[in-house]
Amino acid sequence: MRIRSLGVIDDAVVELSPGFTAVTGETGAGKTMVVTSLGLLLGGRADPALVRIGAKAAVVEGRIVMRPDAPAAVRAEEAGAELDEGALLISRTVSAEGRSRAHVGGRSVPVGLLGELADDLVAVHGQTDQQGLLRPARQRQALDRYAGDAVAVPLEKYGAAYRRLRAVAVELEEITTRARERAQEADLLRFGLDEIAAVEPVAGEDAELAAEAERLGHAESLASAAQLAHGALAGNPEDPEGIDANTLVAGAHRALESVRSHDPATLGSLAERIGELGILLADVAGELAGYADDLDADPLRLAAVEERRAALTQLTRKYGTTGDVDGVLEWAEKGATRLLELDGDDERITELTAERDGLRSELSLLAQALTDARVEAATRFASAVTAELASLAMPHARVSIDIRQVEDPEGVDVDGRPVAYGPSGTDEVELLLAPHPGAQPRPIAKGASGGELSRVMLAVEVVFAGSDPVPTYLFDEVDAGVGGKAAVEVGRRLAKLAKSAQVVVVTHLPQVAAFADRQLLVEKTNDGSVTRSGVTVLEGEDRIRELSRMLAGHEDSVSARAHAEELLAAARADA
């Protein structure tokens, strides 16, 4: 990794080797920034407070070697990234304003992709994880993760049934608790639908009736106008000497026809157009005559139309969502559908009740399967952690896992009794420790001293690490509170784990660092920053000096140097 402008680090390169790498240095030297940098590369939260004062942005770049068919490589290629000679290049930039950018294999990608890749690349185990594991809920999640598909498969089925049961219960409660409101709604809908059915409106009827009412209300003036227009076009029989448009046009047509032979090109065309005009005038006159004859100033019909319009207007005001009869019909259609739903409440309650009872029975079976799988996994897990504790200078300690249920009259039946249930089943899981023979198992938060708790948590983490299919594990000072022979055993155990995976440990313990294949020293310059030369690989005399400092507080102690050389020799012999 290359780290620039992050916290106390100005510009530094961290080279992690295969096997076991220990990161050491004085308190406050910036070791934690190494962990933070890796967290950013893995999609961790971008905190602008991490940006070094005076810098515009912090940048972390990493080069991760992997097989082309590794899950992380496949997922990165799906996002458009490319491997560089068998390595994936990842970078993360965090600006002082809080903006964050990520690049994978030369492509800009969402930060969320880094988190997806992290699941297949690195498992981080730190003091925060330890504190989280003190909570029973986290212990159940941890046990489920350790159990793998044996729990994951029934848990997925249980979760689907649980979610459906919740949805059914909510709908059933809504129907039953709101029965009065729903009955009132049904009565209102039924009244409205009956009122609309009594009138029997037809789509567009209100517009047609409005036009008819307008026509009937002005029948006399319309007839008079039509007759006058007809007389002007076709003549008035009561005024034989009157001149009408048809007569005038006919005269004009005859005049042109008598001379068109002398100028057929012009007058012939005009004569034809006047002839067409005469035909059009005759048609219009005929239609006007028919219109005047058809007009009926019937006051009874007008009254009937107005009465019908009043009935439709009343419906429109009450139910017309669009202000017309079409809106009334739309309301009636939706209301009829809703009424069918409301009238079917009793039937729906019966259906939902039957489904609820069936789901509860199914949950009972799935919960029992979950419990059985967890009990089996708990036995294996407790044995594995107990074995790890023997390797961590706690040979007489015994770890067990208590899996229990809480009775609840409203719960589901498991093993013949009603117990409380939730989205993860019916089990409460708690990790117990008996630190020595004869001691009663107690929750690890109460049954272990500080040093014992650190070793128990480290044992738990190591067991988890063995079940995590990732190539790299990062332990951030999980050896806190451990010293002496136990610290040596911690280092030995981590070295053993490093034979099958890459292990990175941030530590203050020389007994742990001595077992590392490579030791990195993080140190500040005089101005309080960590520069490119501030992260160095320690070899030979330099490593002995750092181990001496970790042992005695200063590098030049003769006894500390002797002890450091002894530690290194013992670790190499153990390897």
Short mmCIF file of C-alpha atoms in Angstrom, two decimals, residues 218-228 291-292 295:
data_model
loop_
_atom_site.label_atom_id
_atom_site.label_comp_id
_atom_site.label_asym_id
_atom_site.label_seq_id
_atom_site.Cartn_x
_atom_site.Cartn_y
_atom_site.Cartn_z
CA HIS A 218 -84.21 29.01 -28.24
CA ALA A 219 -86.39 27.08 -30.72
CA GLU A 220 -88.47 30.07 -31.91
CA SER A 221 -85.49 32.35 -32.60
CA LEU A 222 -83.63 29.48 -34.30
CA ALA A 223 -86.64 28.69 -36.54
CA SER A 224 -87.11 32.37 -37.44
CA ALA A 225 -83.44 32.75 -38.36
CA ALA A 226 -83.52 29.57 -40.44
CA GLN A 227 -86.60 30.72 -42.33
CA LEU A 228 -85.12 34.15 -43.06
CA TYR A 291 -83.94 22.37 -39.96
CA ALA A 292 -86.83 24.83 -39.52
CA LEU A 295 -87.47 22.35 -34.73
#
